[in-house]
Amino acid sequence: MAAARRVLRWVVAAAAAVAAALALDNGLARTPPMGWLHWERFLCGTDCAADPHRCVSEQLFVEMADRMVAEGWRDAGYEFICIDDCWMAPTRDKQGRLRADPKRFPGGIRKLADYVHSKGLKLGIYSDVGNKTCAGFPGSYDHYDLDAQTFASWGVDLLKFDGCNSDSLELLAEGYRRMSLALNKTGRSIVYSCEWPFYLRPVQQPNYTEIKQYCNHWRNFYDVYDSWSSIKSILDWTALHQDTIVKIAGPGGWNDPDMLVIGNFGLSWDQSVTQMAMWAIMAAPLFMSNDLRHISPEAKGLLQNKEVIAINQDPLGKQGYQLVKDKNFQLWERPLSGRAYAVAVLNHQEIGGPQNFTFFLTFLGNGLACNPACSVRQVLPASRDWGLYSWISSLSVEVNPTGTVLLKVQAL
């Protein structure tokens, strides 16, 4: 096991410089992007007469932008307000351009973008590589340049580009490449969020080196749901494929495990802590999908936790990985700048009470994380200093069922 850990760390370190050199050269997403995205919470609600507060509309995004500023989300780092599927009119206009649904977005996207920008935020929008979006609205196939120009003219700052309704894998790949080039040609800084590898994986292994040359972040796995089983499946998939995906992540290009669903209905407090902690360990984009108009103080405090966000946004830009899986426990680490490590201890058990997991500090950082000594600070579920330890020390961590304890280990 120790040899395997050393090999993994060597591969991660050796690949980092190569991955950075091959990243999409648009100067964006040097740390994982942060923001709010409507999909998981609001889906494809289009009946504003029957359900005005949950309808995908101009009003929804204006209200979320107002909350992001007034309630400290922008100051915490969440800068994007992102529109997902179902914003469009059913057809393009006479010039072949995409257009927003005129009833739900009466001012159009340009007006909404201006409002979002006036709040010190950025606007994201959605389209699809195929003929139609996943919800059946007009896709960008054969309109890549025109759509990129349209988005740029509206003042869009991020494009989420889905992969439904493409006729072949060749057309899928060509579409993702062409939209990347088209966005760059506009001259506007637009973060490019892809789902390319997810749609390839049922048939062939993605070429992540190529994908990172075109995309700023990319989805690998199924959509997140508001449930523990969904969070657990994402973590299990990530650990299973970490030898392939960890080494490619870094400034300019990130693996995207999908939205944060903290503050909704399906996660317990411990499970919410686990999602926040593990998304920080995975250097994941942090896009919340919740209702910021109705969120508990506890969920807000967790999502705005400065120490967790600092780990997620660490400028070294290395994704974390699973070191040990021992019965119900998993031990993960993430290298940070300044000779520090983030460490997560996750308890998968779904019965009984808190359990203890003990490990030696020599496990961490290939033996260097606490050499000759280190300080240990607990970040989640509550912050507190654990004190000083030596290289030969062990740590015993008590973790609730389905919970995670997130630590920061600083070499001295």
mmCIF file of C-alpha atoms in Angstrom:
data_model
loop_
_atom_site.group_PDB
_atom_site.id
_atom_site.type_symbol
_atom_site.label_atom_id
_atom_site.label_comp_id
_atom_site.label_asym_id
_atom_site.label_seq_id
_atom_site.Cartn_x
_atom_site.Cartn_y
_atom_site.Cartn_z
ATOM 1 C CA MET A 1 0.000 0.000 0.000
ATOM 2 C CA ALA A 2 2.836 2.402 0.872
ATOM 3 C CA ALA A 3 4.521 1.745 -2.480
ATOM 4 C CA ALA A 4 1.291 2.380 -4.314
ATOM 5 C CA ARG A 5 0.853 5.701 -2.496
ATOM 6 C CA ARG A 6 4.378 6.772 -3.436
ATOM 7 C CA VAL A 7 3.777 5.883 -7.087
ATOM 8 C CA LEU A 8 0.499 7.860 -7.123
ATOM 9 C CA ARG A 9 2.171 10.924 -5.590
ATOM 10 C CA TRP A 10 5.044 10.698 -8.069
ATOM 11 C CA VAL A 11 2.621 10.472 -10.999
ATOM 12 C CA VAL A 12 0.619 13.448 -9.710
ATOM 13 C CA ALA A 13 3.744 15.571 -9.238
ATOM 14 C CA ALA A 14 5.340 14.582 -12.542
ATOM 15 C CA ALA A 15 2.172 15.251 -14.502
ATOM 16 C CA ALA A 16 1.443 18.642 -12.940
ATOM 17 C CA ALA A 17 3.887 20.638 -15.060
ATOM 18 C CA VAL A 18 2.812 18.875 -18.244
ATOM 19 C CA ALA A 19 -0.875 19.385 -17.436
ATOM 20 C CA ALA A 20 -0.342 23.072 -16.762
ATOM 21 C CA ALA A 21 1.465 23.518 -20.069
ATOM 22 C CA LEU A 22 -1.394 21.869 -21.951
ATOM 23 C CA ALA A 23 -4.244 23.779 -20.289
ATOM 24 C CA LEU A 24 -6.699 25.905 -22.238
ATOM 25 C CA ASP A 25 -4.870 29.172 -22.809
ATOM 26 C CA ASN A 26 -7.620 31.683 -22.071
ATOM 27 C CA GLY A 27 -6.162 32.818 -18.734
ATOM 28 C CA LEU A 28 -9.335 31.887 -16.846
ATOM 29 C CA ALA A 29 -10.247 29.568 -13.956
ATOM 30 C CA ARG A 30 -6.805 29.671 -12.388
ATOM 31 C CA THR A 31 -8.589 28.458 -9.266
ATOM 32 C CA PRO A 32 -11.856 26.487 -9.318
ATOM 33 C CA PRO A 33 -14.748 28.795 -10.313
ATOM 34 C CA MET A 34 -17.405 29.561 -7.682
ATOM 35 C CA GLY A 35 -20.996 30.622 -8.081
ATOM 36 C CA TRP A 36 -24.660 29.656 -8.186
ATOM 37 C CA LEU A 37 -26.401 27.493 -10.809
ATOM 38 C CA HIS A 38 -30.135 26.999 -11.059
ATOM 39 C CA TRP A 39 -30.487 23.408 -12.279
ATOM 40 C CA GLU A 40 -30.638 20.977 -9.345
ATOM 41 C CA ARG A 41 -32.964 23.143 -7.259
ATOM 42 C CA PHE A 42 -35.139 24.743 -9.960
ATOM 43 C CA LEU A 43 -34.885 22.269 -12.884
ATOM 44 C CA CYS A 44 -36.936 23.280 -15.951
ATOM 45 C CA GLY A 45 -39.720 25.274 -14.335
ATOM 46 C CA THR A 46 -41.298 27.369 -17.081
ATOM 47 C CA ASP A 47 -44.825 28.103 -15.786
ATOM 48 C CA CYS A 48 -44.312 31.482 -14.192
ATOM 49 C CA ALA A 49 -48.051 32.101 -13.828
ATOM 50 C CA ALA A 50 -48.583 29.025 -11.669
ATOM 51 C CA ASP A 51 -45.258 29.104 -9.809
ATOM 52 C CA PRO A 52 -43.576 32.509 -10.115
ATOM 53 C CA HIS A 53 -41.030 31.978 -7.334
ATOM 54 C CA ARG A 54 -39.640 28.734 -8.780
ATOM 55 C CA CYS A 55 -39.842 29.608 -12.463
ATOM 56 C CA VAL A 56 -36.651 29.866 -14.564
ATOM 57 C CA SER A 57 -36.971 33.558 -15.298
ATOM 58 C CA GLU A 58 -35.308 36.936 -15.251
ATOM 59 C CA GLN A 59 -36.880 37.551 -11.842
ATOM 60 C CA LEU A 60 -35.249 34.441 -10.340
ATOM 61 C CA PHE A 61 -31.750 35.465 -11.399
ATOM 62 C CA VAL A 62 -32.211 39.089 -10.348
ATOM 63 C CA GLU A 63 -33.350 37.964 -6.907
ATOM 64 C CA MET A 64 -30.436 35.549 -6.564
ATOM 65 C CA ALA A 65 -27.983 38.247 -7.632
ATOM 66 C CA ASP A 66 -29.426 40.574 -4.998
ATOM 67 C CA ARG A 67 -29.062 37.894 -2.323
ATOM 68 C CA MET A 68 -25.511 37.049 -3.371
ATOM 69 C CA VAL A 69 -24.475 40.623 -2.699
ATOM 70 C CA ALA A 70 -26.612 41.360 0.365
ATOM 71 C CA GLU A 71 -25.907 38.084 2.167
ATOM 72 C CA GLY A 72 -22.130 37.914 1.707
ATOM 73 C CA TRP A 73 -21.935 35.259 -1.014
ATOM 74 C CA ARG A 74 -20.051 37.487 -3.453
ATOM 75 C CA ASP A 75 -17.585 38.513 -0.761
ATOM 76 C CA ALA A 76 -17.036 34.828 0.098
ATOM 77 C CA GLY A 77 -15.951 34.180 -3.507
ATOM 78 C CA TYR A 78 -19.144 33.057 -5.256
ATOM 79 C CA GLU A 79 -19.004 35.313 -8.308
ATOM 80 C CA PHE A 80 -21.011 33.573 -11.061
ATOM 81 C CA ILE A 81 -24.809 33.560 -11.437
ATOM 82 C CA CYS A 82 -25.424 30.767 -13.936
ATOM 83 C CA ILE A 83 -28.457 30.044 -16.090
ATOM 84 C CA ASP A 84 -28.864 26.363 -16.977
ATOM 85 C CA ASP A 85 -31.238 24.733 -19.500
ATOM 86 C CA CYS A 86 -34.740 26.043 -20.328
ATOM 87 C CA TRP A 87 -33.956 29.762 -20.680
ATOM 88 C CA MET A 88 -34.455 29.829 -24.445
ATOM 89 C CA ALA A 89 -37.391 30.504 -26.699
ATOM 90 C CA PRO A 90 -38.504 27.350 -28.575
ATOM 91 C CA THR A 91 -36.996 28.602 -31.844
ATOM 92 C CA ARG A 92 -34.166 30.824 -33.040
ATOM 93 C CA ASP A 93 -34.916 34.298 -34.437
ATOM 94 C CA LYS A 94 -35.063 35.173 -38.154
ATOM 95 C CA GLN A 95 -31.292 35.715 -38.230
ATOM 96 C CA GLY A 96 -30.737 32.249 -36.772
ATOM 97 C CA ARG A 97 -29.683 33.535 -33.357
ATOM 98 C CA LEU A 98 -30.626 32.073 -30.003
ATOM 99 C CA ARG A 99 -33.060 34.168 -28.011
ATOM 100 C CA ALA A 100 -34.386 34.103 -24.498
ATOM 101 C CA ASP A 101 -38.009 33.231 -23.856
ATOM 102 C CA PRO A 102 -39.662 36.665 -24.217
ATOM 103 C CA LYS A 103 -42.215 36.121 -21.461
ATOM 104 C CA ARG A 104 -39.862 34.778 -18.819
ATOM 105 C CA PHE A 105 -36.930 37.047 -19.764
ATOM 106 C CA PRO A 106 -38.693 40.195 -20.987
ATOM 107 C CA GLY A 107 -35.532 42.298 -20.909
ATOM 108 C CA GLY A 108 -33.405 39.701 -22.685
ATOM 109 C CA ILE A 109 -30.049 38.300 -21.588
ATOM 110 C CA ARG A 110 -28.095 41.496 -22.269
ATOM 111 C CA LYS A 111 -30.185 43.423 -19.746
ATOM 112 C CA LEU A 112 -29.815 40.634 -17.190
ATOM 113 C CA ALA A 113 -26.047 40.522 -17.741
ATOM 114 C CA ASP A 114 -25.822 44.282 -17.228
ATOM 115 C CA TYR A 115 -27.710 43.960 -13.954
ATOM 116 C CA VAL A 116 -25.538 41.082 -12.758
ATOM 117 C CA HIS A 117 -22.380 43.001 -13.672
ATOM 118 C CA SER A 118 -23.655 46.089 -11.831
ATOM 119 C CA LYS A 119 -23.645 43.920 -8.698
ATOM 120 C CA GLY A 120 -20.002 42.950 -9.159
ATOM 121 C CA LEU A 121 -20.992 39.448 -10.323
ATOM 122 C CA LYS A 122 -20.615 37.490 -13.558
ATOM 123 C CA LEU A 123 -23.260 35.780 -15.698
ATOM 124 C CA GLY A 124 -23.151 32.195 -16.921
ATOM 125 C CA ILE A 125 -25.389 30.693 -19.596
ATOM 126 C CA TYR A 126 -26.153 27.247 -21.024
ATOM 127 C CA SER A 127 -26.213 25.641 -24.439
ATOM 128 C CA ASP A 128 -25.692 22.207 -25.966
ATOM 129 C CA VAL A 129 -23.311 20.700 -28.516
ATOM 130 C CA GLY A 130 -26.157 18.879 -30.298
ATOM 131 C CA ASN A 131 -29.244 19.815 -32.287
ATOM 132 C CA LYS A 132 -31.288 20.302 -29.125
ATOM 133 C CA THR A 133 -30.564 20.829 -25.445
ATOM 134 C CA CYS A 134 -31.306 18.055 -22.980
ATOM 135 C CA ALA A 135 -34.719 19.673 -22.342
ATOM 136 C CA GLY A 136 -35.494 20.031 -26.057
ATOM 137 C CA PHE A 137 -34.651 23.684 -26.714
ATOM 138 C CA PRO A 138 -32.486 24.757 -29.693
ATOM 139 C CA GLY A 139 -28.916 23.423 -29.514
ATOM 140 C CA SER A 140 -25.752 24.944 -30.941
ATOM 141 C CA TYR A 141 -24.948 22.321 -33.588
ATOM 142 C CA ASP A 142 -23.908 24.066 -36.820
ATOM 143 C CA HIS A 143 -24.198 27.442 -35.039
ATOM 144 C CA TYR A 144 -21.076 27.416 -32.880
ATOM 145 C CA ASP A 145 -19.535 30.658 -34.149
ATOM 146 C CA LEU A 146 -22.841 32.512 -34.231
ATOM 147 C CA ASP A 147 -23.787 31.400 -30.728
ATOM 148 C CA ALA A 148 -20.376 32.298 -29.313
ATOM 149 C CA GLN A 149 -20.662 35.756 -30.870
ATOM 150 C CA THR A 150 -24.188 36.107 -29.484
ATOM 151 C CA PHE A 151 -23.094 35.154 -25.966
ATOM 152 C CA ALA A 152 -20.176 37.583 -26.135
ATOM 153 C CA SER A 153 -22.418 40.398 -27.395
ATOM 154 C CA TRP A 154 -24.721 39.822 -24.420
ATOM 155 C CA GLY A 155 -21.826 40.075 -21.944
ATOM 156 C CA VAL A 156 -21.827 36.422 -20.881
ATOM 157 C CA ASP A 157 -18.887 35.334 -18.682
ATOM 158 C CA LEU A 158 -19.303 31.541 -18.583
ATOM 159 C CA LEU A 159 -20.795 28.913 -20.900
ATOM 160 C CA LYS A 160 -21.969 25.544 -19.632
ATOM 161 C CA PHE A 161 -21.968 23.380 -22.758
ATOM 162 C CA ASP A 162 -23.958 20.160 -22.450
ATOM 163 C CA GLY A 163 -23.644 17.019 -24.622
ATOM 164 C CA CYS A 164 -27.176 15.834 -25.398
ATOM 165 C CA ASN A 165 -28.491 15.015 -28.874
ATOM 166 C CA SER A 166 -25.216 14.705 -30.757
ATOM 167 C CA ASP A 167 -25.380 12.186 -33.588
ATOM 168 C CA SER A 168 -21.919 10.657 -33.074
ATOM 169 C CA LEU A 169 -18.870 10.792 -30.832
ATOM 170 C CA GLU A 170 -16.957 12.451 -33.678
ATOM 171 C CA LEU A 171 -19.523 15.254 -33.918
ATOM 172 C CA LEU A 172 -19.554 15.547 -30.129
ATOM 173 C CA ALA A 173 -15.781 16.032 -29.977
ATOM 174 C CA GLU A 174 -15.774 18.355 -32.988
ATOM 175 C CA GLY A 175 -18.509 20.467 -31.413
ATOM 176 C CA TYR A 176 -16.672 20.857 -28.115
ATOM 177 C CA ARG A 177 -13.484 21.850 -29.945
ATOM 178 C CA ARG A 178 -15.251 24.274 -32.261
ATOM 179 C CA MET A 179 -17.130 26.045 -29.486
ATOM 180 C CA SER A 180 -13.916 26.485 -27.499
ATOM 181 C CA LEU A 181 -12.219 28.104 -30.486
ATOM 182 C CA ALA A 182 -15.306 30.185 -31.259
ATOM 183 C CA LEU A 183 -15.452 31.547 -27.702
ATOM 184 C CA ASN A 184 -11.780 32.498 -27.805
ATOM 185 C CA LYS A 185 -12.266 34.228 -31.173
ATOM 186 C CA THR A 186 -14.847 36.598 -29.678
ATOM 187 C CA GLY A 187 -12.161 38.299 -27.617
ATOM 188 C CA ARG A 188 -14.333 38.128 -24.499
ATOM 189 C CA SER A 189 -13.197 36.214 -21.410
ATOM 190 C CA ILE A 190 -15.716 33.350 -21.181
ATOM 191 C CA VAL A 191 -15.108 30.372 -18.885
ATOM 192 C CA TYR A 192 -15.863 27.162 -20.785
ATOM 193 C CA SER A 193 -17.575 24.380 -18.818
ATOM 194 C CA CYS A 194 -17.803 21.072 -20.687
ATOM 195 C CA GLU A 195 -19.546 17.713 -20.246
ATOM 196 C CA TRP A 196 -17.394 16.103 -22.938
ATOM 197 C CA PRO A 197 -15.849 13.225 -20.933
ATOM 198 C CA PHE A 198 -19.187 12.220 -19.389
ATOM 199 C CA TYR A 199 -20.728 11.640 -22.805
ATOM 200 C CA LEU A 200 -17.635 9.790 -24.065
ATOM 201 C CA ARG A 201 -17.227 7.406 -21.147
ATOM 202 C CA PRO A 202 -19.945 4.870 -21.989
ATOM 203 C CA VAL A 203 -18.100 4.146 -25.250
ATOM 204 C CA GLN A 204 -14.462 5.190 -24.932
ATOM 205 C CA GLN A 205 -11.877 6.473 -22.468
ATOM 206 C CA PRO A 206 -11.661 10.285 -22.595
ATOM 207 C CA ASN A 207 -8.411 11.902 -23.657
ATOM 208 C CA TYR A 208 -8.097 14.299 -20.739
ATOM 209 C CA THR A 209 -4.980 15.951 -22.115
ATOM 210 C CA GLU A 210 -6.973 17.039 -25.148
ATOM 211 C CA ILE A 211 -10.050 17.978 -23.114
ATOM 212 C CA LYS A 212 -7.991 20.275 -20.897
ATOM 213 C CA GLN A 213 -6.660 22.016 -24.000
ATOM 214 C CA TYR A 214 -10.222 23.084 -24.827
ATOM 215 C CA CYS A 215 -12.181 23.286 -21.534
ATOM 216 C CA ASN A 216 -11.807 25.099 -18.201
ATOM 217 C CA HIS A 217 -13.693 22.424 -16.275
ATOM 218 C CA TRP A 218 -15.467 19.236 -17.237
ATOM 219 C CA ARG A 219 -18.042 16.822 -15.885
ATOM 220 C CA ASN A 220 -17.139 13.136 -15.610
ATOM 221 C CA PHE A 221 -20.133 11.563 -13.911
ATOM 222 C CA TYR A 222 -23.909 11.701 -13.586
ATOM 223 C CA ASP A 223 -25.815 14.760 -12.381
ATOM 224 C CA VAL A 224 -25.796 15.287 -8.649
ATOM 225 C CA TYR A 225 -29.070 14.748 -6.803
ATOM 226 C CA ASP A 226 -30.161 16.078 -3.445
ATOM 227 C CA SER A 227 -29.334 12.805 -1.684
ATOM 228 C CA TRP A 228 -26.563 11.074 0.231
ATOM 229 C CA SER A 229 -26.539 8.180 -2.251
ATOM 230 C CA SER A 230 -25.720 10.653 -5.023
ATOM 231 C CA ILE A 231 -22.871 12.309 -3.081
ATOM 232 C CA LYS A 232 -21.505 8.898 -2.123
ATOM 233 C CA SER A 233 -21.598 7.628 -5.718
ATOM 234 C CA ILE A 234 -19.681 10.696 -6.930
ATOM 235 C CA LEU A 235 -16.980 10.183 -4.288
ATOM 236 C CA ASP A 236 -16.740 6.467 -5.024
ATOM 237 C CA TRP A 237 -16.413 7.106 -8.763
ATOM 238 C CA THR A 238 -13.741 9.746 -8.171
ATOM 239 C CA ALA A 239 -11.672 7.438 -5.959
ATOM 240 C CA LEU A 240 -12.005 4.576 -8.463
ATOM 241 C CA HIS A 241 -10.749 6.740 -11.347
ATOM 242 C CA GLN A 242 -8.290 8.972 -9.482
ATOM 243 C CA ASP A 243 -5.229 7.560 -11.243
ATOM 244 C CA THR A 244 -6.641 8.969 -14.489
ATOM 245 C CA ILE A 245 -8.260 12.239 -13.472
ATOM 246 C CA VAL A 246 -6.257 13.691 -10.555
ATOM 247 C CA LYS A 247 -3.058 14.283 -12.495
ATOM 248 C CA ILE A 248 -4.727 16.386 -15.201
ATOM 249 C CA ALA A 249 -6.444 18.890 -12.877
ATOM 250 C CA GLY A 250 -4.797 22.211 -12.164
ATOM 251 C CA PRO A 251 -4.937 25.949 -12.827
ATOM 252 C CA GLY A 252 -7.072 26.562 -15.902
ATOM 253 C CA GLY A 253 -8.728 23.122 -15.957
ATOM 254 C CA TRP A 254 -10.641 21.204 -13.266
ATOM 255 C CA ASN A 255 -12.607 18.005 -12.768
ATOM 256 C CA ASP A 256 -16.187 18.973 -11.954
ATOM 257 C CA PRO A 257 -18.147 16.611 -9.644
ATOM 258 C CA ASP A 258 -21.242 18.846 -10.100
ATOM 259 C CA MET A 259 -23.242 21.198 -7.902
ATOM 260 C CA LEU A 260 -23.254 21.754 -4.163
ATOM 261 C CA VAL A 261 -26.728 20.803 -2.888
ATOM 262 C CA ILE A 262 -26.152 22.024 0.668
ATOM 263 C CA GLY A 263 -29.115 24.001 1.964
ATOM 264 C CA ASN A 264 -31.793 21.919 0.249
ATOM 265 C CA PHE A 265 -33.702 18.923 1.612
ATOM 266 C CA GLY A 266 -31.844 15.645 1.114
ATOM 267 C CA LEU A 267 -28.633 15.873 3.176
ATOM 268 C CA SER A 268 -28.192 15.674 6.931
ATOM 269 C CA TRP A 269 -25.807 18.092 8.601
ATOM 270 C CA ASP A 270 -22.974 15.546 8.601
ATOM 271 C CA GLN A 271 -23.573 14.744 4.924
ATOM 272 C CA SER A 272 -23.533 18.455 4.097
ATOM 273 C CA VAL A 273 -20.186 18.750 5.891
ATOM 274 C CA THR A 274 -18.942 15.806 3.847
ATOM 275 C CA GLN A 275 -19.913 17.405 0.545
ATOM 276 C CA MET A 276 -18.281 20.726 1.421
ATOM 277 C CA ALA A 277 -15.120 19.102 2.752
ATOM 278 C CA MET A 278 -14.703 16.669 -0.109
ATOM 279 C CA TRP A 279 -15.387 19.267 -2.830
ATOM 280 C CA ALA A 280 -12.557 21.275 -1.248
ATOM 281 C CA ILE A 281 -10.269 18.235 -1.243
ATOM 282 C CA MET A 282 -11.134 17.522 -4.904
ATOM 283 C CA ALA A 283 -10.367 21.114 -6.000
ATOM 284 C CA ALA A 284 -13.865 21.164 -7.440
ATOM 285 C CA PRO A 285 -15.718 24.119 -8.922
ATOM 286 C CA LEU A 286 -18.112 25.323 -6.228
ATOM 287 C CA PHE A 287 -21.481 25.989 -7.842
ATOM 288 C CA MET A 288 -24.324 25.984 -5.361
ATOM 289 C CA SER A 289 -27.807 24.968 -6.479
ATOM 290 C CA ASN A 290 -30.175 26.037 -3.729
ATOM 291 C CA ASP A 291 -32.598 28.838 -2.921
ATOM 292 C CA LEU A 292 -30.588 31.662 -1.400
ATOM 293 C CA ARG A 293 -33.862 33.375 -0.434
ATOM 294 C CA HIS A 294 -34.617 30.506 1.947
ATOM 295 C CA ILE A 295 -31.472 28.984 3.411
ATOM 296 C CA SER A 296 -30.663 28.125 7.019
ATOM 297 C CA PRO A 297 -27.952 29.992 8.935
ATOM 298 C CA GLU A 298 -26.126 26.662 9.384
ATOM 299 C CA ALA A 299 -26.039 25.906 5.654
ATOM 300 C CA LYS A 300 -25.013 29.479 4.891
ATOM 301 C CA GLY A 301 -22.198 29.321 7.435
ATOM 302 C CA LEU A 302 -20.915 26.051 5.984
ATOM 303 C CA LEU A 303 -21.008 27.286 2.377
ATOM 304 C CA GLN A 304 -19.291 30.541 3.338
ATOM 305 C CA ASN A 305 -16.665 28.944 5.600
ATOM 306 C CA LYS A 306 -13.511 30.909 4.819
ATOM 307 C CA GLU A 307 -11.071 28.162 5.789
ATOM 308 C CA VAL A 308 -12.768 25.559 3.597
ATOM 309 C CA ILE A 309 -12.977 27.966 0.660
ATOM 310 C CA ALA A 310 -9.286 28.792 1.107
ATOM 311 C CA ILE A 311 -8.459 25.094 0.774
ATOM 312 C CA ASN A 312 -10.642 24.789 -2.319
ATOM 313 C CA GLN A 313 -9.040 27.897 -3.849
ATOM 314 C CA ASP A 314 -5.457 27.058 -2.893
ATOM 315 C CA PRO A 315 -3.179 28.528 -5.596
ATOM 316 C CA LEU A 316 -1.019 25.408 -5.890
ATOM 317 C CA GLY A 317 -4.000 23.972 -7.742
ATOM 318 C CA LYS A 318 -3.481 20.277 -7.050
ATOM 319 C CA GLN A 319 -6.456 17.960 -6.702
ATOM 320 C CA GLY A 320 -6.612 15.678 -3.677
ATOM 321 C CA TYR A 321 -6.859 11.895 -3.729
ATOM 322 C CA GLN A 322 -7.753 8.928 -1.576
ATOM 323 C CA LEU A 323 -4.808 7.494 0.363
ATOM 324 C CA VAL A 324 -6.454 4.706 2.341
ATOM 325 C CA LYS A 325 -9.747 2.848 2.374
ATOM 326 C CA ASP A 326 -10.112 0.845 5.581
ATOM 327 C CA LYS A 327 -13.489 -0.786 6.214
ATOM 328 C CA ASN A 328 -15.909 2.131 6.608
ATOM 329 C CA PHE A 329 -13.241 4.832 6.635
ATOM 330 C CA GLN A 330 -11.487 6.722 3.866
ATOM 331 C CA LEU A 331 -8.416 8.922 4.295
ATOM 332 C CA TRP A 332 -7.855 11.607 1.629
ATOM 333 C CA GLU A 333 -5.152 14.248 1.278
ATOM 334 C CA ARG A 334 -4.608 17.314 -0.888
ATOM 335 C CA PRO A 335 -1.245 19.077 -1.249
ATOM 336 C CA LEU A 336 -1.496 22.820 -0.562
ATOM 337 C CA SER A 337 0.846 25.737 -1.011
ATOM 338 C CA GLY A 338 3.316 26.576 1.746
ATOM 339 C CA ARG A 339 4.142 22.938 2.609
ATOM 340 C CA ALA A 340 0.646 22.316 3.954
ATOM 341 C CA TYR A 341 -1.839 19.473 3.379
ATOM 342 C CA ALA A 342 -5.598 19.263 3.651
ATOM 343 C CA VAL A 343 -6.665 15.920 5.100
ATOM 344 C CA ALA A 344 -10.165 14.452 5.141
ATOM 345 C CA VAL A 345 -11.334 11.467 7.188
ATOM 346 C CA LEU A 346 -14.679 10.196 5.886
ATOM 347 C CA ASN A 347 -16.864 7.692 7.704
ATOM 348 C CA HIS A 348 -19.103 5.792 5.254
ATOM 349 C CA GLN A 349 -20.952 3.871 7.966
ATOM 350 C CA GLU A 350 -24.702 4.550 7.981
ATOM 351 C CA ILE A 351 -25.575 2.911 11.287
ATOM 352 C CA GLY A 352 -24.572 3.378 14.907
ATOM 353 C CA GLY A 353 -22.732 6.337 16.386
ATOM 354 C CA PRO A 354 -19.397 8.132 15.996
ATOM 355 C CA GLN A 355 -16.322 5.980 15.356
ATOM 356 C CA ASN A 356 -12.606 6.600 15.688
ATOM 357 C CA PHE A 357 -10.032 6.274 12.936
ATOM 358 C CA THR A 358 -6.337 6.332 13.835
ATOM 359 C CA PHE A 359 -3.471 6.877 11.399
ATOM 360 C CA PHE A 360 0.204 7.839 11.526
ATOM 361 C CA LEU A 361 1.274 11.243 10.254
ATOM 362 C CA THR A 362 3.988 9.513 8.233
ATOM 363 C CA PHE A 363 1.146 8.429 5.905
ATOM 364 C CA LEU A 364 0.737 12.017 4.745
ATOM 365 C CA GLY A 365 2.643 13.799 2.017
ATOM 366 C CA ASN A 366 4.881 10.818 1.312
ATOM 367 C CA GLY A 367 6.226 11.218 4.840
ATOM 368 C CA LEU A 368 6.945 14.934 4.447
ATOM 369 C CA ALA A 369 3.723 16.564 5.691
ATOM 370 C CA CYS A 370 4.878 16.466 9.313
ATOM 371 C CA ASN A 371 8.636 16.263 9.008
ATOM 372 C CA PRO A 372 10.132 16.967 11.503
ATOM 373 C CA ALA A 373 6.982 18.450 13.099
ATOM 374 C CA CYS A 374 3.651 20.019 12.222
ATOM 375 C CA SER A 375 0.655 21.869 13.539
ATOM 376 C CA VAL A 376 -2.796 20.356 13.050
ATOM 377 C CA ARG A 377 -5.970 22.400 12.828
ATOM 378 C CA GLN A 378 -9.490 21.023 12.459
ATOM 379 C CA VAL A 379 -11.509 22.979 9.880
ATOM 380 C CA LEU A 380 -14.758 20.957 9.799
ATOM 381 C CA PRO A 381 -17.193 20.178 11.262
ATOM 382 C CA ALA A 382 -16.009 22.954 13.625
ATOM 383 C CA SER A 383 -12.721 24.824 13.696
ATOM 384 C CA ARG A 384 -10.255 24.274 16.504
ATOM 385 C CA ASP A 385 -6.518 23.872 16.921
ATOM 386 C CA TRP A 386 -5.258 20.389 17.741
ATOM 387 C CA GLY A 387 -1.733 21.522 18.601
ATOM 388 C CA LEU A 388 1.762 20.402 17.605
ATOM 389 C CA TYR A 389 2.809 16.902 16.565
ATOM 390 C CA SER A 390 6.020 15.154 15.594
ATOM 391 C CA TRP A 391 6.798 13.065 12.538
ATOM 392 C CA ILE A 392 6.196 9.813 14.421
ATOM 393 C CA SER A 393 2.882 10.886 15.969
ATOM 394 C CA SER A 394 -0.479 9.333 15.259
ATOM 395 C CA LEU A 395 -3.864 11.040 15.067
ATOM 396 C CA SER A 396 -7.128 9.587 16.299
ATOM 397 C CA VAL A 397 -10.136 11.207 14.646
ATOM 398 C CA GLU A 398 -13.733 10.746 15.775
ATOM 399 C CA VAL A 399 -16.169 10.939 12.855
ATOM 400 C CA ASN A 400 -19.962 10.729 12.796
ATOM 401 C CA PRO A 401 -21.700 8.288 10.441
ATOM 402 C CA THR A 402 -21.669 9.687 6.850
ATOM 403 C CA GLY A 403 -19.628 12.607 8.201
ATOM 404 C CA THR A 404 -16.166 13.952 7.510
ATOM 405 C CA VAL A 405 -13.505 15.639 9.613
ATOM 406 C CA LEU A 406 -11.422 18.074 7.578
ATOM 407 C CA LEU A 407 -7.955 18.932 8.888
ATOM 408 C CA LYS A 408 -5.135 21.216 7.787
ATOM 409 C CA VAL A 409 -1.646 19.940 8.513
ATOM 410 C CA GLN A 410 1.120 22.549 8.337
ATOM 411 C CA ALA A 411 4.743 21.423 8.303
ATOM 412 C CA LEU A 412 7.023 23.320 10.677
#
